[in-house]
Coordinates of C-alpha atoms in Angstrom, one line a residue:
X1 CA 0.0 0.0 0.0
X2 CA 3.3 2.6 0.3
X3 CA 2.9 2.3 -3.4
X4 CA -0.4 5.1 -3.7
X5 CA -0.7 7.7 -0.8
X6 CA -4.2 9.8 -0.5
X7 CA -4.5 13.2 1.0
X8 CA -7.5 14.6 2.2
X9 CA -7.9 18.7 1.8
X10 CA -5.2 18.7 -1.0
X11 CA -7.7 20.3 -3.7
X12 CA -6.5 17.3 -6.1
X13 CA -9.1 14.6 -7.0
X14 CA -8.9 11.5 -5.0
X15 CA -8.3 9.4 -8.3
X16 CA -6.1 12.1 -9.5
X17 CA -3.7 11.3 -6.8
X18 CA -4.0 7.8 -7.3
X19 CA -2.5 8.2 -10.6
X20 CA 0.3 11.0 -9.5
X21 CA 1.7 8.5 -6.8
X22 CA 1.5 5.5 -9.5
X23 CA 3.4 7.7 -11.8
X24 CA 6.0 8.9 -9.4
X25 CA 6.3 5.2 -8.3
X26 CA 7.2 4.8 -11.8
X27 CA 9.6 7.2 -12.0
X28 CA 11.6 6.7 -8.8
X29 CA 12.0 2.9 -9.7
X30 CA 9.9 1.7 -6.7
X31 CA 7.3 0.3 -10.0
X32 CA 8.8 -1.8 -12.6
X33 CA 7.1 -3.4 -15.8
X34 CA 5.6 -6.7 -14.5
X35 CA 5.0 -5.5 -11.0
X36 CA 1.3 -5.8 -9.8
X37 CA -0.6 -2.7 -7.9
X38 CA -2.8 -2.9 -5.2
X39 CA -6.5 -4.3 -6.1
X40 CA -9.3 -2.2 -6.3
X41 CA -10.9 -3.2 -3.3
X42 CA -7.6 -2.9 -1.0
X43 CA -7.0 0.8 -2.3
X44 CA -10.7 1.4 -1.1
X45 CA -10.8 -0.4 1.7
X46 CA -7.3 1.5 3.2
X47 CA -8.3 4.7 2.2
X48 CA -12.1 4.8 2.3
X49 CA -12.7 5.5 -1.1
X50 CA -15.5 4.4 -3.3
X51 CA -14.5 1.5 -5.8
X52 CA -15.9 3.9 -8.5
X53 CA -13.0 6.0 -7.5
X54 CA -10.6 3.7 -7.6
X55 CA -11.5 2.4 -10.6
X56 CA -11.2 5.8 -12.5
X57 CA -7.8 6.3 -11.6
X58 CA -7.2 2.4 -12.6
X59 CA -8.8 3.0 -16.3
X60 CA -7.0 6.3 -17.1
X61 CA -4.0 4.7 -16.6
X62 CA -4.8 1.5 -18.7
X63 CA -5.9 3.9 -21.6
X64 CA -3.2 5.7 -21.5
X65 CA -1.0 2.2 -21.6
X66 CA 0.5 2.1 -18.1
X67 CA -1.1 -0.1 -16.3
X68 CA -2.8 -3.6 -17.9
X69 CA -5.6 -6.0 -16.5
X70 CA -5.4 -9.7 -16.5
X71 CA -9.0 -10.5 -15.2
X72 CA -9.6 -12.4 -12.1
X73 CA -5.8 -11.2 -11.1
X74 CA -5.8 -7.9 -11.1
X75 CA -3.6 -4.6 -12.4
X76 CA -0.2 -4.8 -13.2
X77 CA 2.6 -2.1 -15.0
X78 CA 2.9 -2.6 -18.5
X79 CA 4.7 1.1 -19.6
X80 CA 7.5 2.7 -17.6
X81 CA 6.6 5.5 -19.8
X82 CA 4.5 8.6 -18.3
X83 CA 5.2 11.2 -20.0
X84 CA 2.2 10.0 -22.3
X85 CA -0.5 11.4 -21.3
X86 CA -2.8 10.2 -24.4
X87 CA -3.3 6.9 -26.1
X88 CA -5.2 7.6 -29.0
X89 CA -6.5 5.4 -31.4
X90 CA -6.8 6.6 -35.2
X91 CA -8.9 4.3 -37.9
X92 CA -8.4 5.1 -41.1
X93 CA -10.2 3.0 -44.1
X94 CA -7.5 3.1 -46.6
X95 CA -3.5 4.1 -46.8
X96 CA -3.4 6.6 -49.4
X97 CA -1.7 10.2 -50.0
X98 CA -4.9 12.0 -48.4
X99 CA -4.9 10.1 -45.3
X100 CA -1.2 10.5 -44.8
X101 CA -1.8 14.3 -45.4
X102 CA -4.2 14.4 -42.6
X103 CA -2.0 12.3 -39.9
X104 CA 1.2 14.0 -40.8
X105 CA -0.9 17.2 -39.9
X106 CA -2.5 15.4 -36.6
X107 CA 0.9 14.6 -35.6
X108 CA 2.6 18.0 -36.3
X109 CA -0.3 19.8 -33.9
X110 CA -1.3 17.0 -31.4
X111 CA 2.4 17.3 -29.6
X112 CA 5.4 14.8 -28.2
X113 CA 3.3 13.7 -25.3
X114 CA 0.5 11.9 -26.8
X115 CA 1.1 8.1 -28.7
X116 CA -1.2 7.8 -31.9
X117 CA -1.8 4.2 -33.6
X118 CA -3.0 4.0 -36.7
X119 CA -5.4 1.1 -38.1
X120 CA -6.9 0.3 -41.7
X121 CA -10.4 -1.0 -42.0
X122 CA -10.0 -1.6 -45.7
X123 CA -13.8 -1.0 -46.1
X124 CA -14.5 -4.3 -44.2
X125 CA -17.2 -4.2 -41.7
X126 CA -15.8 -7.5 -39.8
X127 CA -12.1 -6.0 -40.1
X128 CA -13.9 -2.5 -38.5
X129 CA -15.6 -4.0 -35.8
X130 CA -12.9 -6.6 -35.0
X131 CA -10.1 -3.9 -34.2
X132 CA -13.3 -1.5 -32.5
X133 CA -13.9 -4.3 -30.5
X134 CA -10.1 -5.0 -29.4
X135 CA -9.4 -1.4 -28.9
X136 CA -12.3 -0.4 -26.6
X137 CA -11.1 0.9 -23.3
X138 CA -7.5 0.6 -24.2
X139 CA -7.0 4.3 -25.4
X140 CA -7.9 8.0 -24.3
X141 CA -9.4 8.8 -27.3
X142 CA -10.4 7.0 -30.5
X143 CA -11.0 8.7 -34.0
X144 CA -13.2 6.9 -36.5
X145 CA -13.3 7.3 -40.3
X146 CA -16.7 5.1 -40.7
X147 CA -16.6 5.8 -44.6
X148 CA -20.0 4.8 -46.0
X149 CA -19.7 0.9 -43.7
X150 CA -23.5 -0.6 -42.9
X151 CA -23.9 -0.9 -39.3
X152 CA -20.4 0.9 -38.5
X153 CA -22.5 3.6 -36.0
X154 CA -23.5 0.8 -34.2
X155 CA -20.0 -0.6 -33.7
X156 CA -18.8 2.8 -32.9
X157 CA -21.7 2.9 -30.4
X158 CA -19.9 0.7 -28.0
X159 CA -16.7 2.8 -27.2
X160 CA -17.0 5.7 -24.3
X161 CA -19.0 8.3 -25.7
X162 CA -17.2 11.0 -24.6
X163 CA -13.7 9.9 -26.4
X164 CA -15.0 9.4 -29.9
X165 CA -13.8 11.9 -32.9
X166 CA -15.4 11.0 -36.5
X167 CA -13.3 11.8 -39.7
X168 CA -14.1 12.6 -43.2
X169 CA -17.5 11.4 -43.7
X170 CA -20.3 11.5 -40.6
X171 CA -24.2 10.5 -41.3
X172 CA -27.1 11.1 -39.0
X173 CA -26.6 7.6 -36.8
X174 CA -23.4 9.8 -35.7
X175 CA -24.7 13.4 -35.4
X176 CA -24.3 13.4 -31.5
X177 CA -20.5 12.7 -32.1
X178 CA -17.7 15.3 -32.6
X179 CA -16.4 15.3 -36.0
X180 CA -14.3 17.2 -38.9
X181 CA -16.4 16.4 -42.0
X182 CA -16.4 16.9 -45.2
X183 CA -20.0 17.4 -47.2
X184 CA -20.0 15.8 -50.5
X185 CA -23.1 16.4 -51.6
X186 CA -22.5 20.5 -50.8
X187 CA -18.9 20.4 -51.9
X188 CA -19.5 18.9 -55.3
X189 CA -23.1 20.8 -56.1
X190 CA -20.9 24.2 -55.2
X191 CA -17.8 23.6 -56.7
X192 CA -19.4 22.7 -60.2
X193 CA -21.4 25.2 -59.7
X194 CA -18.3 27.4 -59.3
X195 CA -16.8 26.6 -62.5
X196 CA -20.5 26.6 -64.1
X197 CA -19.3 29.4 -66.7
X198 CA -16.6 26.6 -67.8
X199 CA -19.1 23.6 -68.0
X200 CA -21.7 25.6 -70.4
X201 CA -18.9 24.9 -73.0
X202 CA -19.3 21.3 -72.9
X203 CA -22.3 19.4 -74.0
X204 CA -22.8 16.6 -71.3
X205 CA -21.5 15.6 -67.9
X206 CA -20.2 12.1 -67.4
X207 CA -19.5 11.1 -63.8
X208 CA -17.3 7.8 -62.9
X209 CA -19.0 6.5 -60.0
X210 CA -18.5 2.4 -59.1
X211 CA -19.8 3.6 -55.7
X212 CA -18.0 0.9 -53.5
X213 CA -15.6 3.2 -51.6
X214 CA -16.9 6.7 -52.8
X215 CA -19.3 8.4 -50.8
X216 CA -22.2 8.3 -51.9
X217 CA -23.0 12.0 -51.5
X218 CA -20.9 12.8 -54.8
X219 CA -23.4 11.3 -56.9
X220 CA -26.6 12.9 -54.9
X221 CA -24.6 16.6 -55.3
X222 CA -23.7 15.4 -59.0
X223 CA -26.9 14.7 -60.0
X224 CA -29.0 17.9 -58.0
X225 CA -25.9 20.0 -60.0
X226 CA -27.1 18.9 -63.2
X227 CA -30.5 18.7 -62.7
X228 CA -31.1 22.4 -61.3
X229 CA -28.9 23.4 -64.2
X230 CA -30.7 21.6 -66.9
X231 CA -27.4 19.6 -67.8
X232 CA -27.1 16.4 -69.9
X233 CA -25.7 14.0 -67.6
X234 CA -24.9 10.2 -67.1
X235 CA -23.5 8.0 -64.3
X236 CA -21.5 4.7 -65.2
X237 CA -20.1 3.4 -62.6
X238 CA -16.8 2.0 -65.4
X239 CA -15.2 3.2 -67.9
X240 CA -13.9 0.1 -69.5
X241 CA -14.6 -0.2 -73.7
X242 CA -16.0 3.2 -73.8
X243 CA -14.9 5.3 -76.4
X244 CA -14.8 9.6 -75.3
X245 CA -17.0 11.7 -77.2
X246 CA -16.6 15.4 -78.4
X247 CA -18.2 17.9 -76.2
X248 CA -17.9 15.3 -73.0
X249 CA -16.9 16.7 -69.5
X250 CA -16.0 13.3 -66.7
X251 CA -16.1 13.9 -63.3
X252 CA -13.7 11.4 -61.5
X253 CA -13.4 10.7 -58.1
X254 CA -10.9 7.3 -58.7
X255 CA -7.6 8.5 -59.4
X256 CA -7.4 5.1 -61.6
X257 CA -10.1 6.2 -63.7
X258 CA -8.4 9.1 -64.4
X259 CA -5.3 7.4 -65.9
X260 CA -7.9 5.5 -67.7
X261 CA -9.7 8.5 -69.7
X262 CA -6.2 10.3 -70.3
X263 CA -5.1 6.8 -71.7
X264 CA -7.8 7.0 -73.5
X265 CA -8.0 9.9 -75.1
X266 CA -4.4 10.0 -76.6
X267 CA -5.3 6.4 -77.8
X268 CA -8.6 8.4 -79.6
X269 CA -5.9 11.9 -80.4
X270 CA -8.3 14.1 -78.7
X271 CA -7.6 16.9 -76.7
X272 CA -8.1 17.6 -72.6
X273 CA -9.5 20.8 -72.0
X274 CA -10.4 21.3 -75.7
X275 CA -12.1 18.0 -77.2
X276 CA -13.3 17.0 -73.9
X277 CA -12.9 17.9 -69.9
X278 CA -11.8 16.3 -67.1
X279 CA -12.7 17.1 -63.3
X280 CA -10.6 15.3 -60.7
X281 CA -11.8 14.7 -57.0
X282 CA -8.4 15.5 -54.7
X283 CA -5.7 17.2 -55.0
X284 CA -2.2 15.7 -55.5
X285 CA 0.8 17.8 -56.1
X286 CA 0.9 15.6 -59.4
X287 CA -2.3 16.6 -60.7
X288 CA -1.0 20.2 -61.1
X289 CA 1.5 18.8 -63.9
X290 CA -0.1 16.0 -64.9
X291 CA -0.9 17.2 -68.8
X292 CA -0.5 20.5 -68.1
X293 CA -2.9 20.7 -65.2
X294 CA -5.8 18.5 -63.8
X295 CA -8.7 20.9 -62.1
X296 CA -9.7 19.1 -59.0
X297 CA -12.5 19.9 -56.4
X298 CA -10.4 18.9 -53.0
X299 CA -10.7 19.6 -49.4
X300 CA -8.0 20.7 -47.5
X301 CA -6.7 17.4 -45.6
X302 CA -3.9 19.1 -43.9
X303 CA -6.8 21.3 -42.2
X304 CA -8.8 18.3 -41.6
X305 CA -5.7 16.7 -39.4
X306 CA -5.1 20.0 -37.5
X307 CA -8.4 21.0 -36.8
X308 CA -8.7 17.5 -35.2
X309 CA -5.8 18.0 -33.3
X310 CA -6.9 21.4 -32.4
X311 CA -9.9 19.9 -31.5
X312 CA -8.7 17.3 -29.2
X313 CA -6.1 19.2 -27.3
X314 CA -8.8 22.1 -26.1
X315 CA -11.5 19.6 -25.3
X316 CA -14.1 20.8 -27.2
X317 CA -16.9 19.1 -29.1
X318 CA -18.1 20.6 -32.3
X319 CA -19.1 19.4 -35.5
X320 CA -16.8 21.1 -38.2
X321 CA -17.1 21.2 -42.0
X322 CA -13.8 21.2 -43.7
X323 CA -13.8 23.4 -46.3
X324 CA -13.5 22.6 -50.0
X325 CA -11.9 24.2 -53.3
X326 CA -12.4 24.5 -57.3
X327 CA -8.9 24.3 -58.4
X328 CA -9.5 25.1 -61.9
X329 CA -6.7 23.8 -64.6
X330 CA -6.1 23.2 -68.5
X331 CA -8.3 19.8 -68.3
X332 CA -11.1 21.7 -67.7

């Protein structure tokens, strides 16, 4: 019991000092990894606390990975390191130049003292609830990039309410959660709209939607776009043996796609920007080059990871839409 002392009248929370003296144990040496603390009902019973007290101090320390319970056995030291004072847990759906955008920016705001893991769900609902599942009560604070997954609220559901953080796409099953969001039906109704004066050149709009991974709020903005503005349009969700016409604009949110229509065209000698246009979701330093300039409609990802940062550090709880951009080019 030498290992946590309590002090009454000190102005610090009971399970405050709990963890102080378990992280001073740690750093004088008296606590090594291995060693086991005190059980939950000892601590209460020596120093008249309620096991809900105890038990507070016990859990922030095993989020923050300290301390690690092997049940029916009790709490033992797992990390000698406490100068972390967050664990957070980041799920991503896919590794791509985007996402590492946003967690280079995360990282560059959140500060030294907080350890980040990152996961991939890979669009796989089992895969998502599976590392969910193992993750639950082992971190401070877990940030969710749901994507468009079928029952993935309810997954999410069953971590602490109060620790959750949703990325890049939100829905209403996850309005009472704090989130930097982008909205892709407003982004992509506003930024054609933007470059309007461009389109009335052209003779039809051709989006490439195989609607797997993209959200599907692309096609609903798409569609209101071209419907308020009486344009021809079409959705295929492949461009595979589909020859470009004259007079045709494609809207592309697959990069892929996109190497398949420039492909294409030089296979057909037609010209981009001229003979036919091309608007590419995301912005990639490449796409500024790429044939003299691809116009894009991209948020800012950068923003996205350091308003989430922002976010996390000062405690708050909003619901933030990033902000998106025409980036208007030669393809275009």
């Amino acid at each position: 019991m030498k290992i946590i002392s309590i002090q009454n009248n000190l102005g610090v929370p009971k399970y405050k000092q709990i963890i102080i003296t378990v992280e001073k144990g740690i750093e004088k040496g008296k606590l090594i990894k291995g060693d086991k603390l005190p059980s939950i009902n000892k601590v209460c019973l020596e120093f008249s606390l309620s096991r809900d007290t105890v038990l507070l101090a016990y859990d922030e320390l095993k989020k923050r990975g300290i301390i690690y319970a092997i049940r029916g056995k009790g709490y033992y030291i797992k990390s000698t390191e406490v100068r972390i004072k967050q664990r957070i847990f980041l799920l991503f759906d896919e590794l791509n130049i985007f996402k590492e955008d946003i967690y280079n920016s995360f990282l560059e705001t959140i500060g030294s003292d907080v350890q980040v893991d990152i996961f991939f769900h890979h669009f796989n609902i089992r895969v998502f609830q599976k590392l969910i599942n193992d993750s639950n009560g082992n971190y401070t604070k877990y940030i969710i990039m749901p994507t468009n997954l079928v029952e993935a609220a309810s997954v999410i559901k069953t971590l602490p309410v109060n620790d959750v953080y949703i990325l890049d796409q939100t829905n209403l099953d996850l309005k009472d959660f704090p989130a930097v969001y982008q909205n892709f039906v407003k982004d992509i109704y506003d930024r054609l709209q933007d470059g309007k004066s461009r389109l009335d050149k052209y003779e039809k709009l051709i989006m490439i939607f195989p609607g797997f991974r993209e959200p599907l709020g692309m096609r609903i903005g798409f569609e209101n776009f071209c419907k308020d503005f009486a344009f021809d349009y079409e959705i295929i969700t492949e461009f595979k043996n589909r020859e470009i016409n004259k007079g045709e604009v494609y809207i592309i949110p697959s990069d892929r796609d996109l190497v398949r229509v420039i492909e294409k065209s030089k296979l057909q000698n037609l010209n981009l920007g001229s003979d036919f246009g091309v608007i590419s979701y995301n912005e990639t330093p490449l796409k500024k080059v790429v044939e003299n300039g691809i116009t894009t409609i991209s948020t800012n990802f950068e923003a996205m990871g350091r308003i989430l940062a922002q976010m996390i550090l000062k405690g708050t709880k909003e619901q933030i839409e990033n902000k998106s951009a025409l980036n208007v080019r030669n393809s275009l």
